[in-house]
Structure formats: C-alpha cells, structure tokens
mmCIF file of C-alpha atoms and ligand atoms in Angstrom:
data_model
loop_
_atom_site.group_PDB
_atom_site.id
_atom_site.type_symbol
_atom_site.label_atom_id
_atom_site.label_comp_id
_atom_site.label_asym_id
_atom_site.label_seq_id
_atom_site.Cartn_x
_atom_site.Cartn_y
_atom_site.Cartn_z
ATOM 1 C CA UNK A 29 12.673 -13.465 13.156
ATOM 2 C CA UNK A 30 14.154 -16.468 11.780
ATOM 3 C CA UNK A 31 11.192 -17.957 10.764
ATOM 4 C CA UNK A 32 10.083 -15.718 7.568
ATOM 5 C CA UNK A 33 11.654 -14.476 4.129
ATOM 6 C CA UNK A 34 10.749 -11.777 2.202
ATOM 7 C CA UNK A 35 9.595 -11.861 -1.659
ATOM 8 C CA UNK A 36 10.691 -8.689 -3.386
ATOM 9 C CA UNK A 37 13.171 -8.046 -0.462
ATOM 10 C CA UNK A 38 15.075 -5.228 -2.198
ATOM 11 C CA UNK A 39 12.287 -3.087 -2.612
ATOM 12 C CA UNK A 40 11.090 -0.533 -0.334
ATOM 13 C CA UNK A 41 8.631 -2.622 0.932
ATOM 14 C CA UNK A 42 10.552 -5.624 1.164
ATOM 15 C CA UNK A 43 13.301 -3.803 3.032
ATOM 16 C CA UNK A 44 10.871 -1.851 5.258
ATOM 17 C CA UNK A 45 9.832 -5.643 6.110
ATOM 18 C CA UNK A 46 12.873 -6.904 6.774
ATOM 19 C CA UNK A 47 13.773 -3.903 8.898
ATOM 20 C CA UNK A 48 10.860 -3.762 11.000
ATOM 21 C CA UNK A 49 10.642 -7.712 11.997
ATOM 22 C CA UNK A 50 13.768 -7.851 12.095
ATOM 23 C CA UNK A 51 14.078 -10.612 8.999
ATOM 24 C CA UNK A 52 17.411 -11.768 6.900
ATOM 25 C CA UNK A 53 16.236 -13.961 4.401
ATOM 26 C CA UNK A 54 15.192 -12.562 1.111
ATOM 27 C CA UNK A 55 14.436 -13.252 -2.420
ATOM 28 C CA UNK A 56 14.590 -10.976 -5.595
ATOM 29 C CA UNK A 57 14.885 -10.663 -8.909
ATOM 30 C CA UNK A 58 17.653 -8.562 -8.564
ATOM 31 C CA UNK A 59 19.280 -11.268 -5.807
ATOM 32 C CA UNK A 60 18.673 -13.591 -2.854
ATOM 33 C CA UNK A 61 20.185 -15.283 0.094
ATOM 34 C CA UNK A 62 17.318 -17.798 -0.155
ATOM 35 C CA UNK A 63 16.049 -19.817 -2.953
ATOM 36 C CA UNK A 64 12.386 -20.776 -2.475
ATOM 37 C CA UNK A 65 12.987 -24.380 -1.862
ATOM 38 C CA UNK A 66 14.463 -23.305 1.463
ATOM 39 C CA UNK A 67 11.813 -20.029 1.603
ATOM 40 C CA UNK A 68 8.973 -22.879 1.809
ATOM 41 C CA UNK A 69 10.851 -24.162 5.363
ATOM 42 C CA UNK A 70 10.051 -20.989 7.046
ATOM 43 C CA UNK A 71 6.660 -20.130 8.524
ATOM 44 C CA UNK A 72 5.900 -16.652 7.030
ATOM 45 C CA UNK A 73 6.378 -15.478 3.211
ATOM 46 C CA UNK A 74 5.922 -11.628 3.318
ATOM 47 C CA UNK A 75 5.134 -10.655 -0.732
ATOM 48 C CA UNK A 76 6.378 -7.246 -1.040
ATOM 49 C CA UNK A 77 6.104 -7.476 -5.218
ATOM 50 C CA UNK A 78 5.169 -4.435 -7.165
ATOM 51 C CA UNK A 79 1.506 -4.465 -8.442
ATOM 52 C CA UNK A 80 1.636 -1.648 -11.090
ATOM 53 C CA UNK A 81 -2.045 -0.710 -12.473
ATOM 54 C CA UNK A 82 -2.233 -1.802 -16.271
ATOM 55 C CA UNK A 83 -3.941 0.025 -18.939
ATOM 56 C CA UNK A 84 -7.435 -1.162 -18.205
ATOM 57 C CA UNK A 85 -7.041 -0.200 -14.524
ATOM 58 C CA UNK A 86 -6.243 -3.589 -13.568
ATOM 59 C CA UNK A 87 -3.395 -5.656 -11.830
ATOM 60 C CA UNK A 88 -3.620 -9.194 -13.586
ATOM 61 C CA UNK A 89 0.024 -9.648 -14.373
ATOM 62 C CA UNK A 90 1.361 -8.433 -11.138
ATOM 63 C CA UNK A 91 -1.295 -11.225 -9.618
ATOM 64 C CA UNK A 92 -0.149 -13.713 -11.809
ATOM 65 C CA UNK A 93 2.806 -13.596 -10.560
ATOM 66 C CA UNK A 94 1.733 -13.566 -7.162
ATOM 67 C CA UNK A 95 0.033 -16.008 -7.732
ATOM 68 C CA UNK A 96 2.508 -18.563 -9.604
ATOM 69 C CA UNK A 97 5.176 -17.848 -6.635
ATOM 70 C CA UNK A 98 2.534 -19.053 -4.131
ATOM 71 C CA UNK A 99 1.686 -22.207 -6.473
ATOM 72 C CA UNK A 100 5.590 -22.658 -6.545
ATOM 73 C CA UNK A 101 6.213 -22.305 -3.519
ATOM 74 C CA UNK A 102 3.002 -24.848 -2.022
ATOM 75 C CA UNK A 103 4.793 -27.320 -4.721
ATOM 76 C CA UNK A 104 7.917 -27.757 -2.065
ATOM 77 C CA UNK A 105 5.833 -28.658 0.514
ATOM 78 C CA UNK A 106 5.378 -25.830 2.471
ATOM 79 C CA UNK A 107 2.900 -24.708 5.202
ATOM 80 C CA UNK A 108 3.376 -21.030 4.560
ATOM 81 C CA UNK A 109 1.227 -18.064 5.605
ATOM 82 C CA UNK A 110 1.889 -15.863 2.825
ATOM 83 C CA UNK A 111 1.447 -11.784 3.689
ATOM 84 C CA UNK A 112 0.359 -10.125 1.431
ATOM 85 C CA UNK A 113 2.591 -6.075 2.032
ATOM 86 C CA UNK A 114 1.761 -5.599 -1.810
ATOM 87 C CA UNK A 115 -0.732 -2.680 -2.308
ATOM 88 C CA UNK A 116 -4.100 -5.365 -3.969
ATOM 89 C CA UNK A 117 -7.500 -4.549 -5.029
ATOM 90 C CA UNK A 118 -10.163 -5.766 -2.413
ATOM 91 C CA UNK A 119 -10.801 -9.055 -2.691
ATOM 92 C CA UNK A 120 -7.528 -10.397 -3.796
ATOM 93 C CA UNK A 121 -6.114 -12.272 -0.954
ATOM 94 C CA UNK A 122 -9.454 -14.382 -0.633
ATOM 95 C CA UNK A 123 -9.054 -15.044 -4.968
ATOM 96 C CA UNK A 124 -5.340 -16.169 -4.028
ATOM 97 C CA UNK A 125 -6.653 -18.618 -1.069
ATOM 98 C CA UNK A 126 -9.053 -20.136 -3.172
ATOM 99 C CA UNK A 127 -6.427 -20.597 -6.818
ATOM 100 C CA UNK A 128 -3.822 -22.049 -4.736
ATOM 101 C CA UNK A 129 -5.229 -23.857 -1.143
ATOM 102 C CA UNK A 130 -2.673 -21.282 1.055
ATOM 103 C CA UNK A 131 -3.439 -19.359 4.191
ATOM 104 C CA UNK A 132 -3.058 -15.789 2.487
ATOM 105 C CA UNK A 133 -3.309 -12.502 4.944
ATOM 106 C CA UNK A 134 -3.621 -8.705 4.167
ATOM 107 C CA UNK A 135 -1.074 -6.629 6.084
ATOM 108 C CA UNK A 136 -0.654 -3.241 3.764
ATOM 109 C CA UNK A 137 1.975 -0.762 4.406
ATOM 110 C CA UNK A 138 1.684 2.728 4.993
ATOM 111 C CA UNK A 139 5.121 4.347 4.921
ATOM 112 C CA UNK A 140 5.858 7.229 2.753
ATOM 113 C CA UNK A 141 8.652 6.741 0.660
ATOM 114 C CA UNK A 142 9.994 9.802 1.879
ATOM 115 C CA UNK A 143 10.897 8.620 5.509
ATOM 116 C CA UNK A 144 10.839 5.044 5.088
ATOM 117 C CA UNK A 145 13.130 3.961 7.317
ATOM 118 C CA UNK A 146 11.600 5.751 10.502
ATOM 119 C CA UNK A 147 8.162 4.931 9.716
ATOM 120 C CA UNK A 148 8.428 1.028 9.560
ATOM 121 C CA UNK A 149 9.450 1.296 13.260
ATOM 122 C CA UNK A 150 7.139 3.765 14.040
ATOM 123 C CA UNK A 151 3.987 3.419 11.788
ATOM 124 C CA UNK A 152 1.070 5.395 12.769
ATOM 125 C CA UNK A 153 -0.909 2.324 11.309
ATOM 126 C CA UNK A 154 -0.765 -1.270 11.920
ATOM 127 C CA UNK A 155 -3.479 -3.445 9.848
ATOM 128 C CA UNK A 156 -3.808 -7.278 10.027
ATOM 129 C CA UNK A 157 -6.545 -8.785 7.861
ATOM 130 C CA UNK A 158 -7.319 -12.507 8.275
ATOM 131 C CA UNK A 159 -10.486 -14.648 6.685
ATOM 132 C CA UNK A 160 -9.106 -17.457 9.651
ATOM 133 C CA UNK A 161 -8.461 -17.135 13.196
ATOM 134 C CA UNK A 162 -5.063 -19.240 13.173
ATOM 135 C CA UNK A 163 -3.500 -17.145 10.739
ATOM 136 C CA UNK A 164 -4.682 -14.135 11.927
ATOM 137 C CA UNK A 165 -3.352 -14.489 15.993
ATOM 138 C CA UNK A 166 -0.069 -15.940 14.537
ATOM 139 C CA UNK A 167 0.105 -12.802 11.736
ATOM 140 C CA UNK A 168 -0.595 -10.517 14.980
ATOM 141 C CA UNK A 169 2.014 -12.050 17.343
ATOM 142 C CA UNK A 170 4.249 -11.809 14.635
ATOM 143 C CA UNK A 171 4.045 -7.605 14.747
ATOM 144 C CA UNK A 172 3.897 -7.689 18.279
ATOM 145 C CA UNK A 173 6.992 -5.935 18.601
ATOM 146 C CA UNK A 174 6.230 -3.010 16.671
ATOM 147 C CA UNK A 175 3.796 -0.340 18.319
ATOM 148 C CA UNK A 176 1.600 1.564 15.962
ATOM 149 C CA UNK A 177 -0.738 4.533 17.040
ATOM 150 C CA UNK A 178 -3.753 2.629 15.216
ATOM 151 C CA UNK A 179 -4.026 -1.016 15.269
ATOM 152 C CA UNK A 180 -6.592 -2.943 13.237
ATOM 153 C CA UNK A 181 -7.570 -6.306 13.181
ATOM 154 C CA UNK A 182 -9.825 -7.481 10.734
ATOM 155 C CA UNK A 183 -10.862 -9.426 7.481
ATOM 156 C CA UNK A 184 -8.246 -9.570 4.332
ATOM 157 C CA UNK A 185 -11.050 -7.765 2.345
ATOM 158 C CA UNK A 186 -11.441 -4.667 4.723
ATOM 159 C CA UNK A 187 -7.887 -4.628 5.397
ATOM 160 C CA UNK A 188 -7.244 -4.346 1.254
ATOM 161 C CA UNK A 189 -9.777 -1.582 1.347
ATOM 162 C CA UNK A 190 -8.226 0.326 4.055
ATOM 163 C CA UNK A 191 -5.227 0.888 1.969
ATOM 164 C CA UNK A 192 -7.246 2.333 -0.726
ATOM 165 C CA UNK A 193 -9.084 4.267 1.651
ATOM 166 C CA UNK A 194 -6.038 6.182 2.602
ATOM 167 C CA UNK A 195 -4.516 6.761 -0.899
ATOM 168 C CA UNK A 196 -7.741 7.404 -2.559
ATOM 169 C CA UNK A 197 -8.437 10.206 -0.116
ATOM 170 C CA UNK A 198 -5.361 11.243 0.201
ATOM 171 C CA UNK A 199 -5.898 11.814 -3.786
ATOM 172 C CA UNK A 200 -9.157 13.314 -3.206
ATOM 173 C CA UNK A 201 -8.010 16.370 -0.786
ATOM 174 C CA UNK A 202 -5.075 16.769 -3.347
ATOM 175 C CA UNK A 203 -7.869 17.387 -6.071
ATOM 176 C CA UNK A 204 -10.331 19.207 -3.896
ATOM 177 C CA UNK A 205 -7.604 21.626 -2.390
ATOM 178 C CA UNK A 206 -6.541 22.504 -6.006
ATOM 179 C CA UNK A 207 -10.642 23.433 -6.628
ATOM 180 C CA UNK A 208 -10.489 25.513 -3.744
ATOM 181 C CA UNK A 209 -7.218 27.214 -4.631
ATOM 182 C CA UNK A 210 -8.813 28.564 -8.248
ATOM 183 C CA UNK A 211 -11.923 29.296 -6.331
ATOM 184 C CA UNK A 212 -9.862 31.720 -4.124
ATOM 185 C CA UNK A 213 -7.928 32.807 -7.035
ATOM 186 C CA UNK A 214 -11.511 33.664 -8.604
ATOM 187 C CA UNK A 215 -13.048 35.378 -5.760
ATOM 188 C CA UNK A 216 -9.574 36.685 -4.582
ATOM 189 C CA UNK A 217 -9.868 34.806 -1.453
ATOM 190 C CA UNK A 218 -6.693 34.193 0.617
ATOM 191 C CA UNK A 219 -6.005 30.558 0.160
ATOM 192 C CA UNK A 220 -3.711 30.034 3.175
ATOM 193 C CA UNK A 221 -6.170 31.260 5.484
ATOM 194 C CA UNK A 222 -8.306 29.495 4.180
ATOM 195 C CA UNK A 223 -6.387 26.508 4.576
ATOM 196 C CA UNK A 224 -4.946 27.047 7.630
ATOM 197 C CA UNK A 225 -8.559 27.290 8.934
ATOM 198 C CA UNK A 226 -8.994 23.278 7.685
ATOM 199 C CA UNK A 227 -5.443 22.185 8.875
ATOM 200 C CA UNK A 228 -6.447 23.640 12.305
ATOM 201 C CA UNK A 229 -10.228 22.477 12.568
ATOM 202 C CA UNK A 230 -11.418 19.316 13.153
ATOM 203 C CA UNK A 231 -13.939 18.818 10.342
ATOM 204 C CA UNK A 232 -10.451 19.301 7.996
ATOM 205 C CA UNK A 233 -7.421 17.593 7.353
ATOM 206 C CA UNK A 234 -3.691 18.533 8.242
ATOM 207 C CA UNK A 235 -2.295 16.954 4.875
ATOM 208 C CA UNK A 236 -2.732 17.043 0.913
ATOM 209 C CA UNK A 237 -3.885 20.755 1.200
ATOM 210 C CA UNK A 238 -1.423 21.961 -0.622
ATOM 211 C CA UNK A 239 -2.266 22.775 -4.195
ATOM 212 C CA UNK A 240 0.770 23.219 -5.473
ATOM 213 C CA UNK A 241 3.256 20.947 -4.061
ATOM 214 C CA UNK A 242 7.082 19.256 -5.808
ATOM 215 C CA UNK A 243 6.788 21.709 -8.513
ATOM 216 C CA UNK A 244 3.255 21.491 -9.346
ATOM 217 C CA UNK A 245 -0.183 20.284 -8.884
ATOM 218 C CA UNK A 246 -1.401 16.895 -8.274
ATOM 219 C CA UNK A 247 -0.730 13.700 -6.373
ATOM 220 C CA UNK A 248 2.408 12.368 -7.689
ATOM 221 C CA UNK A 249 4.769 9.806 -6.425
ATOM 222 C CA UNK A 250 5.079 6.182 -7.365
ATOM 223 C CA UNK A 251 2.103 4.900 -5.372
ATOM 224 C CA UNK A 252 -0.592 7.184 -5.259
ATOM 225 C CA UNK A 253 -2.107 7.476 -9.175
ATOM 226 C CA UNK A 254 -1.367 4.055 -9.897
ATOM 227 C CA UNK A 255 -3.155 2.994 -6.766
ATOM 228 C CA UNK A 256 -5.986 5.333 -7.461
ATOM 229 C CA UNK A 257 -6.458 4.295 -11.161
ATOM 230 C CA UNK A 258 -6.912 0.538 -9.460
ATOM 231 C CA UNK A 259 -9.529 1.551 -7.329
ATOM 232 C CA UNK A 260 -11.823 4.096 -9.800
ATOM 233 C CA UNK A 261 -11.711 1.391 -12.061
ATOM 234 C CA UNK A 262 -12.220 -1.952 -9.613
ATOM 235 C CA UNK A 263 -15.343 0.210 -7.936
ATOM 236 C CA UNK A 264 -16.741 2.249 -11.144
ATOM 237 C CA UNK A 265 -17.411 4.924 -9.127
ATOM 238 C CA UNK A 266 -18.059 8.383 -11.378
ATOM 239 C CA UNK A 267 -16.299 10.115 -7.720
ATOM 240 C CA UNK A 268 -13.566 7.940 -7.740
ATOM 241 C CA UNK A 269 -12.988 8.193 -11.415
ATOM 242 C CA UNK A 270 -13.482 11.521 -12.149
ATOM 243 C CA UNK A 271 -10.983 12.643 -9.503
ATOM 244 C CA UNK A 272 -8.798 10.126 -10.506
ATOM 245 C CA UNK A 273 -9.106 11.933 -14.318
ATOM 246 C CA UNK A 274 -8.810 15.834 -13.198
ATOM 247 C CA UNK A 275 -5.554 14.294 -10.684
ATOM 248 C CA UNK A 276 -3.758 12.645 -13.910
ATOM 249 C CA UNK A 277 -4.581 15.986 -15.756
ATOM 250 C CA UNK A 278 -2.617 17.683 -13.223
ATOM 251 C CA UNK A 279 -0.012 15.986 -12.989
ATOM 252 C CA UNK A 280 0.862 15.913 -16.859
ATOM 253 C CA UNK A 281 0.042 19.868 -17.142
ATOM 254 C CA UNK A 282 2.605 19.870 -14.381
ATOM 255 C CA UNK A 283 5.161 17.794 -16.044
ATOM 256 C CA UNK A 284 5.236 15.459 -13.126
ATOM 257 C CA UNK A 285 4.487 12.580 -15.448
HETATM 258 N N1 NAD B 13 6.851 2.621 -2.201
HETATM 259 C C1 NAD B 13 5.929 2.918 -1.283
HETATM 260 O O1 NAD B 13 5.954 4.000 -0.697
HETATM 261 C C2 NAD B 13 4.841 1.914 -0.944
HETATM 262 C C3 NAD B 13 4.108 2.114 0.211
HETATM 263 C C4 NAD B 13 3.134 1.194 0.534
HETATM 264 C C5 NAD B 13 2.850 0.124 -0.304
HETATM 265 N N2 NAD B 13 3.549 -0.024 -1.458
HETATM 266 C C6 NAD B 13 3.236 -1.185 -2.303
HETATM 267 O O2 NAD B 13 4.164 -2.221 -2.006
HETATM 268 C C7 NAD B 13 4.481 -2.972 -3.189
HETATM 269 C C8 NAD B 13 5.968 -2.920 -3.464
HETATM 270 O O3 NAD B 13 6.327 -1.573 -3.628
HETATM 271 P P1 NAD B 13 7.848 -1.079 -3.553
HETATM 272 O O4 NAD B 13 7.780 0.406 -3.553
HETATM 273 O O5 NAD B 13 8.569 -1.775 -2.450
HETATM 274 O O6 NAD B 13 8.375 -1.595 -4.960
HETATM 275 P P2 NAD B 13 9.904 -1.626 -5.442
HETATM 276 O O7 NAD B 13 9.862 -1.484 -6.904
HETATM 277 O O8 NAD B 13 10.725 -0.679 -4.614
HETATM 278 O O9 NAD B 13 10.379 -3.095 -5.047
HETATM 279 C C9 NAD B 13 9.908 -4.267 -5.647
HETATM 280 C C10 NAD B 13 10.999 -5.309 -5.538
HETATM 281 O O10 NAD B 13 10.484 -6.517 -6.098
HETATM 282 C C11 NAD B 13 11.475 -7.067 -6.937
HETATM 283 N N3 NAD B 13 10.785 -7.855 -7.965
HETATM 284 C C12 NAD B 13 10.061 -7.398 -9.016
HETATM 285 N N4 NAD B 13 9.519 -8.419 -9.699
HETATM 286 C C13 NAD B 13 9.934 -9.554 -9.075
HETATM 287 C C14 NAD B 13 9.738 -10.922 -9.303
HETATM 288 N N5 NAD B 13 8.970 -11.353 -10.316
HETATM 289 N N6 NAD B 13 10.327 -11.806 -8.473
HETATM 290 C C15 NAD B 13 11.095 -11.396 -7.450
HETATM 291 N N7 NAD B 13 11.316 -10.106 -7.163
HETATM 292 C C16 NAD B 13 10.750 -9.188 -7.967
HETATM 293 C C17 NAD B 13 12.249 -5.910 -7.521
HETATM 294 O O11 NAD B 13 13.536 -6.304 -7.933
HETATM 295 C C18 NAD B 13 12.266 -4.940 -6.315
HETATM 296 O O12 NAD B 13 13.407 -5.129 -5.515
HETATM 297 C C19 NAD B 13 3.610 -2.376 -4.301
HETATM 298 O O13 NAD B 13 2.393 -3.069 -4.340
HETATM 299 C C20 NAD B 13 3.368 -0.947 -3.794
HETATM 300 O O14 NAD B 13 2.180 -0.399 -4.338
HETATM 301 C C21 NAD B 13 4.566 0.830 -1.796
#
C-alpha cells in the first residue's frame, strides 16, 4: 500500500500498521523515510501517536499534537484521510474534523503487546468508524485484506468507545476477580474452581480472572490504567472510577508501578 504513511511509525502501533497493510513510509520522532510535505501526497495518514492520560485524567497535549500535525499537514495541500490507531476519548475524531476541516476516521487497535506481531495479521477485531460514507468505504477497502473474526462498521464515536469498552472491562474482571479471590480466601472457598466454573460457562469470561497475575495483582501494562483513568474521568462514572481507584491501589501494593 503505496498510498499511506504512518505517524508514529516506530511504535508498536505504528509498526503493527505498517505490517498489517503492508505500508513503507513512516514518520517519527525518533526517524523517517518521509517528511510530511511528501506524507500529504499520499491518500491515508494512519496516527499511531501515544496519548498518555495526564494528571486530571485527560489527553489535551497528546491531542494537541494530533491535532497541530493534521493542521500541518492540510497546510501542504493535502486531501488526507487521517486514521486515527491512537487509543482517544469518545468524541475526539469528530473535535479533530471540526478544528482542522479533515476527513478524520476511528480505526483502534486491539493487539496485546505481548504477541503483536501475530495479532495485526490475525486480529480477532476489526473496527472502522466513519461520520461520512466516502471515507468510511475507502477506510474499509483499505483493510480488506486482513480478515478479523469481528468486523464493525460504524460511527468514529462508537468506534472510540469500543476501545474503551474492551480495556475498561478488561480492568473491571481484573478488579472483580481479585474481590472474589479474598472472598474465597474468607470463606475458604476454592478459588480455581470457582474460576474455572466462569472460564467454562457462558455467563463468564475466559480472561482477566486471574487475581494474581506478573507478580501481583492488578491490570498492569502500558495501556490498560492509563486508558482506564481516561475513561472514569471523561464519563464520571462512580463504577468506572472507583474500579479504576481499587486497580491503581493494586498495582502500587504490588510494586507494578
Ligand atoms: N501498545 C499497545 O499494546 C497498544 C494497543 C492498542 C492501542 N494502543 C494505543 O496506540 C497508541 C500508540 O501506542 P504505542 O504502544 O504504539 O506507543 P509507542 O510509544 O510504542 O510508539 C509511539 C511512537 O510515536 C513516536 N512519537 C512520539 N511523539 C511523536 C511526535 N510528536 N511526532 C512523531 N512521532 C512521535 C515515538 O517515537 C514512538 O515511536 C497509543 O494511543 C496507545 O494507547 C497501544
């Protein structure tokens, strides 16, 4: 795919991109084969940027960034759909439209760092969220090649909250399984039966049931408090954010932060 470079290219994201579609052009911070003046010739700008959570639970830098590269890049001229692979809070890609005048889609990733490299060939999820219909069948064609077990098309707002779906729960059965666990240890319950019971029924879940897992409790990992910090905060939900509390608790009793 000729016809598309990659923003944040060197990243896992970026390179999980690049991989997938089968893309050689990319720009970094850390280097490039393309500058942007020649980025704004091609068709498709995939932003694969990190969007760390700030203090207040927010993203603006990481936006404004975003945001300035999409101004910059408009300013040579081109006709861009810009792809938004970044992990943003719901609403985003419809606040980026409307700043800077581009066609700007929601297609999250879902890899786990861990396997990487198999999963953005094989991902169990494929989601393509468009507010128009040209950007959205072009955006679509685009991943044609890569088969996915699930395949959503939809609006750049659901498709943003999709991504948060699946870390915040992922978060949530992290926390819950860990209530569970010292619930069994109370009543002297055996927790892997009891677990092995909701891996193997359908009303429970064959992942985050672990309560202790990489050397303690809590959802850890690059992606998964940041990204649930975001979304307690953007959505004020007392669920969201007191999970989000007892899960960063965890994890620094645990040392894992
Ligand atoms: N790592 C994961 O497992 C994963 C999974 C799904 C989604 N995400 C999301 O994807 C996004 C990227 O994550 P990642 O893990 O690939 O991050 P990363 O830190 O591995 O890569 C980011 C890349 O962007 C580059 N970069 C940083 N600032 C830049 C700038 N101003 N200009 C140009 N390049 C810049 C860095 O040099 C780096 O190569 C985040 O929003 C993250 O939440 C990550």
């Amino acid at each position: 795919m000729n016809d598309a470079f990659v923003l944040g290219g060197l990243g896992m994201v970026g390179k999980a991109t690049m991989k997938a579609l089968d893309i050689p052009f990319y720009f970094d911070l850390k280097d490039s084969n393309i500058d942007l003046e020649e980025g704004a010739q091609k068709l498709f700008c995939f932003i694969c940027l990190p969007t760390p959570t700030d203090e207040k639970g927010g993203q603006a830098k990481a936006l404004d960034t975003i945001r300035d590269y999409i101004k910059q890049i408009k300013g040579y001229g081109g006709r861009n759909i810009f792809i938004i692979r970044s992990t943003v809070l719901p609403g985003t890609c419809r606040a980026l439209a409307e700043a800077t005048g581009a066609m700007v889609v929601s297609n999250p990733e879902f890899l786990s760092e861990s396997s990487w490299e198999h999963d953005c060939l094989n991902p169990r999820l494929k989601v393509i969220g468009a507010d128009d219909v040209p950007s959205r069948v072009a955006v679509t064609n685009l991943w044609k090649s890569v088969k996915a077990k699930l395949d959503i098309e939809t609006d750049t707002v659901t498709a943003e909250t999709i991504k948060y779906a699946m870390n915040s729960f992922a978060v949530v059965k992290v926390v819950f399984a860990n209530a569970l666990y010292d619930a069994c240890q109370l009543s002297q319950a055996d927790y892997d039966t009891v677990r092995e019971v909701l891996h193997q029924h359908p009303w429970g879940s064959k992942h985050h049931l672990k309560a202790v897992d990489k050397g303690g409790r809590g959802a850890g990992g690059r992606c998964l408090p940041k990204d649930m910090k975001a979304f307690a905060t953007w959505s004020n939900s007392e669920f969201l954010k007191a999970t989000e509390r007892i899960n960063f608790d965890y994890l620094v009793a645990s040392k894992k932060i």
